[in-house]
CSV table of C-alpha atoms and ligand atoms in Angstrom, one decimal:
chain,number,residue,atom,x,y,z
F,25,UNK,CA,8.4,-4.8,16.9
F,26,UNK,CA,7.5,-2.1,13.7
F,27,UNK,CA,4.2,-0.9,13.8
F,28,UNK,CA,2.7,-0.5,10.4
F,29,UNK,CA,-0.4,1.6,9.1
F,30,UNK,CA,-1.9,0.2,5.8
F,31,UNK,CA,-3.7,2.7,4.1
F,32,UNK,CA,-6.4,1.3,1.4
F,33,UNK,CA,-9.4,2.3,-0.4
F,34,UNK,CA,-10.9,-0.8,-1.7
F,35,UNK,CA,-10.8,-4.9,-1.2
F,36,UNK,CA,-7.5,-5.1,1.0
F,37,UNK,CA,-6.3,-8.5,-0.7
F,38,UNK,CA,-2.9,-7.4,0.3
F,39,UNK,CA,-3.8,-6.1,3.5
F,40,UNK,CA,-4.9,-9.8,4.5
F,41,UNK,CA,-1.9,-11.3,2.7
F,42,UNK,CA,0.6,-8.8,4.3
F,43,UNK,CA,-1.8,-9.7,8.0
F,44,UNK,CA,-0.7,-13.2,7.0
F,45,UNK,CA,2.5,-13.3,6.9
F,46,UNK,CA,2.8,-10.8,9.7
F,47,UNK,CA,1.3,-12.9,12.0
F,48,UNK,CA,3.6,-15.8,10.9
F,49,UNK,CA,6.5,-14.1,12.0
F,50,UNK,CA,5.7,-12.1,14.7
F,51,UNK,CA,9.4,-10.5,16.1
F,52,UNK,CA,8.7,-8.0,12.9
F,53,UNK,CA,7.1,-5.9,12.6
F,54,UNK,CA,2.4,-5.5,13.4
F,55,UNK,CA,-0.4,-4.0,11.4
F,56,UNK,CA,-1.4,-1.7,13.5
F,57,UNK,CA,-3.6,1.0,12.2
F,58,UNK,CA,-5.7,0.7,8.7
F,59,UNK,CA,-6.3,4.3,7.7
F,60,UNK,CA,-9.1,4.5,4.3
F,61,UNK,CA,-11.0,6.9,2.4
F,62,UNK,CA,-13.7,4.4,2.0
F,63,UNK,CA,-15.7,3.9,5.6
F,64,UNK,CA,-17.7,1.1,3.8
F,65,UNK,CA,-14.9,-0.7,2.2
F,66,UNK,CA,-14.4,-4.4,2.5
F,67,UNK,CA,-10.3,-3.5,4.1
F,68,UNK,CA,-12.5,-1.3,7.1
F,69,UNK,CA,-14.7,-4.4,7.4
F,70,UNK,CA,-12.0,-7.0,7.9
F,71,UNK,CA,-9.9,-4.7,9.5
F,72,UNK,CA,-12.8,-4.4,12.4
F,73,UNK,CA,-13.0,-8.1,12.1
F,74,UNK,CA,-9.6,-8.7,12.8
F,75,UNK,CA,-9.7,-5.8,15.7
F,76,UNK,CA,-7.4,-3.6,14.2
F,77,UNK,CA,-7.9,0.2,14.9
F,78,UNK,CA,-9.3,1.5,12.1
F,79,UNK,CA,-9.7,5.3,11.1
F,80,UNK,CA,-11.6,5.9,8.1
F,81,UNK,CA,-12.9,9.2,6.6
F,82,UNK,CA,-15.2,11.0,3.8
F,83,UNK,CA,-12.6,13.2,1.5
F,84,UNK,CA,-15.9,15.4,0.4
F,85,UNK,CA,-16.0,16.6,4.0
F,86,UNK,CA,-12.8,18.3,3.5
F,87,UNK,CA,-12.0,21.9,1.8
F,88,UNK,CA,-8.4,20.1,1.0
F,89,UNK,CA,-5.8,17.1,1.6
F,90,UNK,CA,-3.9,18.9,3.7
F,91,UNK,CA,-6.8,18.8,6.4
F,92,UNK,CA,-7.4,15.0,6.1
F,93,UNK,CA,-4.0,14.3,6.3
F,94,UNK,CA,-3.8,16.5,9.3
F,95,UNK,CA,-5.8,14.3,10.7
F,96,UNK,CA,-4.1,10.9,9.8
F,97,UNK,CA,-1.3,12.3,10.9
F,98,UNK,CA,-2.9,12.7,14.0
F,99,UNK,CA,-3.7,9.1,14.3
F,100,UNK,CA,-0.4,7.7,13.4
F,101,UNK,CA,1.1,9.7,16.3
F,102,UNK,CA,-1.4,8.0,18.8
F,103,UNK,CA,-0.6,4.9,17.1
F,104,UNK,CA,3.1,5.2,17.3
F,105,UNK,CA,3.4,4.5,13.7
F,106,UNK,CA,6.8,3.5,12.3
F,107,UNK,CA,6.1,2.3,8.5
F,108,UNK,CA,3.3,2.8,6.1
F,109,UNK,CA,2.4,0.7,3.8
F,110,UNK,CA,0.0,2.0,0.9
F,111,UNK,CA,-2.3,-1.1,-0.8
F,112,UNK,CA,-5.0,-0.4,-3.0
F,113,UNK,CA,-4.8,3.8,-1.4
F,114,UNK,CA,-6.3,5.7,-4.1
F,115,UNK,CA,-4.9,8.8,-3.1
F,116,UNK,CA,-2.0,10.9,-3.3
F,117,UNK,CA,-0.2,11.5,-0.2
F,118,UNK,CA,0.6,15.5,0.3
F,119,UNK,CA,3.8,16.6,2.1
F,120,UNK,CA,2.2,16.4,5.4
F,121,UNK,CA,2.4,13.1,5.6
F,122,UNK,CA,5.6,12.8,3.4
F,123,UNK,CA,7.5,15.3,5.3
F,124,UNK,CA,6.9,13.4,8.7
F,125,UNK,CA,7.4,10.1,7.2
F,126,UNK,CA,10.6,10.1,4.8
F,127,UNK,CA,11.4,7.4,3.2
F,128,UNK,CA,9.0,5.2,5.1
F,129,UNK,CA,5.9,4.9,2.7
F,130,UNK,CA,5.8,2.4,0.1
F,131,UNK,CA,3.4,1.4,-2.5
F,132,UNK,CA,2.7,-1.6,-5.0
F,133,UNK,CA,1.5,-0.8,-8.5
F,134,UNK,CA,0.4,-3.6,-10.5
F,135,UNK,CA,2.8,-2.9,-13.5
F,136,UNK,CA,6.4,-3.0,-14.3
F,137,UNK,CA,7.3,0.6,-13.9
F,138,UNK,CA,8.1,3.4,-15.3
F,139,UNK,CA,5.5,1.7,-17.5
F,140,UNK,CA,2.1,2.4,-17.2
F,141,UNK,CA,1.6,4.9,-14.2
F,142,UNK,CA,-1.4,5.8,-12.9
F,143,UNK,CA,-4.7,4.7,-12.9
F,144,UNK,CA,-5.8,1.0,-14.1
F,145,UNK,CA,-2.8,0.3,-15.2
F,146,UNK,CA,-3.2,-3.5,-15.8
F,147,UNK,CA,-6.4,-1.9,-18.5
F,148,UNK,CA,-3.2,0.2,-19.7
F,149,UNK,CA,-1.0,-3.0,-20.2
F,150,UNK,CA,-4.1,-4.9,-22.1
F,151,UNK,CA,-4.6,-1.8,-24.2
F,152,UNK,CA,-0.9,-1.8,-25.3
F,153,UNK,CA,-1.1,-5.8,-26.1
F,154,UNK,CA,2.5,-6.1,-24.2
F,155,UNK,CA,3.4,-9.7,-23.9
F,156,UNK,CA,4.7,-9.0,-19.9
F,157,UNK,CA,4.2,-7.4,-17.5
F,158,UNK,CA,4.4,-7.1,-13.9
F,159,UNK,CA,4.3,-5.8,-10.0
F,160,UNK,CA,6.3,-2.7,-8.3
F,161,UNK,CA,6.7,-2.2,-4.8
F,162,UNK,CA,8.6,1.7,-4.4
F,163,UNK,CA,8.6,4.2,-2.2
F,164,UNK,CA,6.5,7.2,-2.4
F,165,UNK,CA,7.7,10.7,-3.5
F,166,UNK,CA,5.8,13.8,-4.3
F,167,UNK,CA,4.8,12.4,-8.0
F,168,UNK,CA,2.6,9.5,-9.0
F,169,UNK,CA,4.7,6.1,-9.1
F,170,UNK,CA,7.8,7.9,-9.7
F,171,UNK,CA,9.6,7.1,-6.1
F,172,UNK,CA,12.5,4.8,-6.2
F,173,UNK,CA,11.8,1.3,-7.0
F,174,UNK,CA,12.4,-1.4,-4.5
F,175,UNK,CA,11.5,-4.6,-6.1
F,176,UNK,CA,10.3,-6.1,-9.3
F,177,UNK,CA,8.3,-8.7,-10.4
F,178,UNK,CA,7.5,-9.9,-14.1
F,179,UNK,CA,4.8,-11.8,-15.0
F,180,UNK,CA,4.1,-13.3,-19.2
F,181,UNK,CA,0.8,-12.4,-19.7
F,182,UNK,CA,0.7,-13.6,-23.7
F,183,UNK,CA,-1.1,-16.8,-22.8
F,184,UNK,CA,-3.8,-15.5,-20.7
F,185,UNK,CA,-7.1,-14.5,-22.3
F,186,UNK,CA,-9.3,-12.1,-20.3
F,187,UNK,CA,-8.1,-9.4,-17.7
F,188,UNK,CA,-9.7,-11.6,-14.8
F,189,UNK,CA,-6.6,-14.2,-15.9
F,190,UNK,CA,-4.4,-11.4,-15.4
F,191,UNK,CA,-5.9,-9.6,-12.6
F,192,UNK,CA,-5.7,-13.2,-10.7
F,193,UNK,CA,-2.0,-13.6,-11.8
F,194,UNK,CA,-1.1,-10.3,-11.0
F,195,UNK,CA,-2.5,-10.6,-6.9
F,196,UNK,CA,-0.9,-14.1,-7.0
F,197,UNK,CA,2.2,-11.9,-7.4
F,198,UNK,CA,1.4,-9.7,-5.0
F,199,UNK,CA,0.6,-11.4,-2.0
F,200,UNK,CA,3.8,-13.3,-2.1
F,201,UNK,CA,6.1,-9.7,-3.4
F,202,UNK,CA,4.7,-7.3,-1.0
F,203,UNK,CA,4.8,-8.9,2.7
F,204,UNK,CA,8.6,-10.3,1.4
F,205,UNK,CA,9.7,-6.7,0.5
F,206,UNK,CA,8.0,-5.1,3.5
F,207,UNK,CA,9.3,-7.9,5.9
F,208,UNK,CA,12.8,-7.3,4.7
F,209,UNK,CA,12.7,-3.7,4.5
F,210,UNK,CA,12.0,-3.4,7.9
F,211,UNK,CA,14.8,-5.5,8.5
F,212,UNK,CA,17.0,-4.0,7.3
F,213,UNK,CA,16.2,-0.8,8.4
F,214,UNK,CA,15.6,-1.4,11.4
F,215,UNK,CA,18.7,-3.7,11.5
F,216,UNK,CA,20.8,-1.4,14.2
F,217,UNK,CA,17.9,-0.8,16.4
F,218,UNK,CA,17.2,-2.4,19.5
F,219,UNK,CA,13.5,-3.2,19.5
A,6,GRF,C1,-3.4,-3.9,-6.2
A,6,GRF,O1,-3.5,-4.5,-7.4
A,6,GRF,C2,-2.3,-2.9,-6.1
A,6,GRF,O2,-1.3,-3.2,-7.0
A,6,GRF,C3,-3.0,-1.6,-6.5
A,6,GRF,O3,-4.3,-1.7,-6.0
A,6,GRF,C4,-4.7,-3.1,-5.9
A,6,GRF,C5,-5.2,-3.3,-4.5
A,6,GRF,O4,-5.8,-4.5,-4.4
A,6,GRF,N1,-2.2,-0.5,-6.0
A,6,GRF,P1,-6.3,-5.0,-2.9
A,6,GRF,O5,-7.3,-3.9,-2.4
A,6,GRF,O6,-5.1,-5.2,-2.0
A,6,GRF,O7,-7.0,-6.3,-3.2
């Protein structure tokens, strides 16, 4: 059994979904830890609902990253943290995190990458009037949505009418792509392992 740290700053739709499906098939892998920059966000909430250890903290009471991730780091050592899953995280992740945990953070982006990086980039896909678009679940590197992509997901958006439409298609998406990827992933992965 994997033990999984969600990291997220904001609703933690695909923290419930990824819960979901978790909890479905339970030889996997558990959410564990939520870790979020947000102490009053609605993941934190749920998370304490669902009595999973939470550690949440302010960013503005830290000179720099590398101390807040310092302290996650921290955490994910007490929680015996295998896997991280980023949903919703609005942060970059330094290299202390990434040097300890190599290949073993992912992320979804709600767009078809390399298009549209960065920030709202379902706004970026309306402003460009493209005709589809899409979901990206990749693994994190030292840039922003450049890691290596691990699955894709398109999605025609020319008949919908208003960014809700799309938003709603988009986390449709989501919640199905991500806990499939992650479930396999760890799978695989953890294929030759013994636990
Ligand atoms: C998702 O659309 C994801 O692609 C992006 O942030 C959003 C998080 O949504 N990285 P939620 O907090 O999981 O509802």
């Amino acid at each position: 059994m994997k033990r999984i740290a969600v990291f997220a700053s904001g609703t933690g739709s695909n923290f419930l979904a990824l819960n979901d499906a978790l909890n479905i098939d339970k030889s996997v892998a558990e959410i564990t830890l939520v870790v979020s920059d947000k102490p009053k966000s609605l993941v934190v909430k749920n998370a304490h609902k669902l009595n999973i250890n939470v550690f949440s903290f302010n960013p503005k009471e830290y000179k720099k990253r590398v101390e807040y991730e310092k302290n996650i780091l921290l955490k994910l050592i007490e929680n015996e943290i295998d896997f991280i899953v980023l949903a919703g995280y609005m942060r970059i992740i330094g290299k202390t995190l990434l040097s300890k945990f190599e290949k073993k953070i992912i992320n979804i982006h709600p767009s078809l990458l390399p298009s549209f990086k960065g920030i709202d980039a379902i706004g970026q896909a309306i402003d460009y009037k493209v005709k589809i678009t899409g979901v990206t679940i990749h693994y994190i590197d030292e840039g922003v949505d450049t890691g290596e992509i691990i699955a894709q997901q398109a999605i025609d958006i020319s008949s919908l009418n208003s960014r809700e439409e799309i938003e709603t298609e988009i986390h449709k998406i989501e919640h199905q792509l991500y806990p499939k990827a992650i479930i396999s992933l760890l799978e695989e992965k953890y294929e030759k392992s013994t636990d």
